[in-house]
């Protein structure tokens, strides 16, 4: 009797344990977290959403064994086995059974999947792009099933991002179904199966309006030298002469699946890629590449030389330039052709630019003219470039209008040296230089461009703002000690409501490499005098106008990193604005810019890109004393008499208290 009871209790406990284990297994079925997100599948209208326990169009997972998942469809109240293979973080492929209403075991249900069952592919909709397996610089022939289009050759060009390629198809007049077209490929996934390599990407062109038309699958192989002696598999198409000398063979799917791609020789479209003839390369001049990093004055763009000084990379440093651009943007940029109107926007735009030195036109120790091959996004072509050495740490650049032909780049139709704008570049840490024109000056006629209203105002109605905070330490320790407790500011926005009236300019008096602009805050005696200090980095003279690069020693977080001061004489000869101080009371007209040294006349009011403009008049050297502090003759006589009296009393006091004088005997002769 006891044994029967024990047996019953044991059976009950064992059954409960099995149920608990089964329940835990069902509850514990989770899909990999890396699969979470929205996926595209050809033929499915809505995105397929995967989370930790569900696939939106398959149901809930309640048990799994490796890559086999037992799914329960809540809507149809049926079960299916789904075998999912992760080819890449952006690609899932699966096979599945029909949905059955009986709850069979996972093993028995998955046995219903046959070897020839249809393979479905899912592509992540917001997948991160990956580097393409082959680069640009190729020509190719292609076949859409009506014959090989061999002439003219089509081309593949690299884009700025290594995850994109630009395919330019040319029509062959003797081959049906060929046409001229431009397609941009964004690579999203690569993987290998046996000897085959696969690629999934988005193809953007003018007719692609949905993911069904954008997603394409490719199978490719890299051709080796031994392939010329190898026999192709039975059933493959005959090898053409181009196949023997090819670099890559590629087959593309005709829809948004990878079905039917078993060989790079068979597909909806096949391509044979060959390396294009190498374009000539040159090196940028040594005086230009001594420093590999250059910046615009406002630090909005960085110019970086690399690849053995053959390539210049221009990067935007104020906005991120990620590769996650929208499809519309990709499709539009692929078809754009740059014209003269795009020349300036090319250098000032938001996208990164790669410029490869292609041909040197003229080179000296201070000037270089060359042709560069540019790539911006997926646009490319040639442009003429002029570099000027202004100092060891200051250069300037002019660029021409982009063109598709190298020989046209530096012709007068595409490059006009007299009208092309200048781009001023400085090194990361430019050297300090002595400022020109040591002395003291009065400031008058200040006009300022209100950056918020984009127009100039007279100082009487809108006083110049010299606002900022002491956010940077001084490079010159002597100047720091002489600065004392003065309120140091820089050109910027009026953050604390203090409007300032610019009064004087002091050059080289506190330190040889500094300029001080002084102003009284609202002309009020109870408010401190504000000093705006700039450190000089060298300059040059061009057509009678002097240009000086400076750094504000104190600036707000929104203030400029560098300033270019342009000045010329308006009341005297040009000699008065040489390296020495201006002669007499000649007036010098100043203008400043925070992005580049503009060639607007320095004698005009603040130009479109200038921060402010003003006149200065020489008031004397640093060591000269102003008339307000000179002593009258009578006061000078009284001061002299007082000094004589103090000296007599001092020596008398020494005689009385000195032991040597008071106690020693001096023999009398």
C-alpha angles and dihedrals in degrees: 000000000000091000091052091052092047090049091051092049091048092050092049092049092047093050091048090049091052092048091050091049091048091048092050090049091051094046093043097057106117132167118231110278092227089066093063115118143058120316135190124224124181111253094019111107100199124054113262109239119206124192132166096288108015145055106203097227097033104045135228125340112228101166139006143181112205108300092352114096127191105215128192117205107215093196099049094029092227140119133237139175115233120190108199125192120192107217094171136345086265098042130062123177124190147172124206145184127240115273109266128192096218118085102233124171118276092246096052093043094051091051087071090072108098126207093251094049114136115272115221124201127207121194123198108247097213098032121159111249120246132206112278114248092236130034134225125268094086135122119209145186121216140200125203093182098281100082139297116300101216106156128080094026118234120226141220117208129190121242128215089263116060089222093070136067131185116222115197111191121199124202120242111215093212097048123076121231095022120127141167110261142149120224129179118209121205110195115222108165142010130185142154131237113186107307094341126092122205134203130190121194147147116260112207121197139138094276098046108100103152140034088255087066097036106049113082135168125219134192116200145168134198112235118230129199091256092060090082090068097041123097117232121237118275112270096029120121117267116276114254125212089254091058092061094055096035126122096203138010116206135184122193129204120240095224141024094287139078093230118134096015104127101135138023086235095061129056145099086285128012126196135192113206125203129181110261119235108278114257116229115265132201136185126249112247116277093239088057096049098042084100111038094196123063131169137197114246092259092043091235092128132036123206114205126184117206144140093072092314093299097108133055117199116198113197132185110234100185100058130037113250101202127170094241097098119151123262093247091056092049094049094048097047091050092061098040121111115204117234134179091282090062096053098093095035088055091065096035098042130111098248126089117253130208117203119189117196104242108166133007112221102177131349132185134157092276108019132049130180119191145151117246129194106226131202119191115172099317096328117104142170142115133295137179116243132193120196123193125194107219096166137340088275102028126070135162131213136204123189132194134217116293118251137176094230122073095208092057098051100090098034120114091256091063105026128041111176093194095057105028111110121245126238113204116211131188134185121255093258108022117198121255118252134187112266116240124242104033109208147067125299138183117231124220142156095039116181124180134197107230101221091202094053096030095225139093126260133192115251092239092065099031111022117213113266117224098180129153145104131257094259098149130055118238117262091211113064093194089057091049091058093046092048091067114170097334118140104252118202141160138213108287147103123323100253100165100035095254111141112200132206111213109227116161143015121211117191124194096343099113094029130356093239099048138087121199125202111196127198138168114236105244087332086276119146093212092059122075126256110254122220124196110199128197130186118220123231103179136278147200143226124244125176092338094310120112122215123199127186115214141173122216108236089207124033141152121251088261095045126111121273095215137011131206114213115201119189142166137173119265101174103038144025123302089251089071091071098053125117091292127068118287114266123246119333097324115152120236120201114217131192129177136206131187100201108039142343099270121205093223110131110276089216093065128081120274106310129220092280100030124105096207144335131211146158126247128198124198113250099176144283126310092255096049117105120228120244092244091067099045116116124235116241093249092052090048091054092051091049092050093051091049092052092050092051092050092051093052092050091048095055092043090055091051092053094052097049103036112105092209092058100039101046109027120095116234113203116233118219 
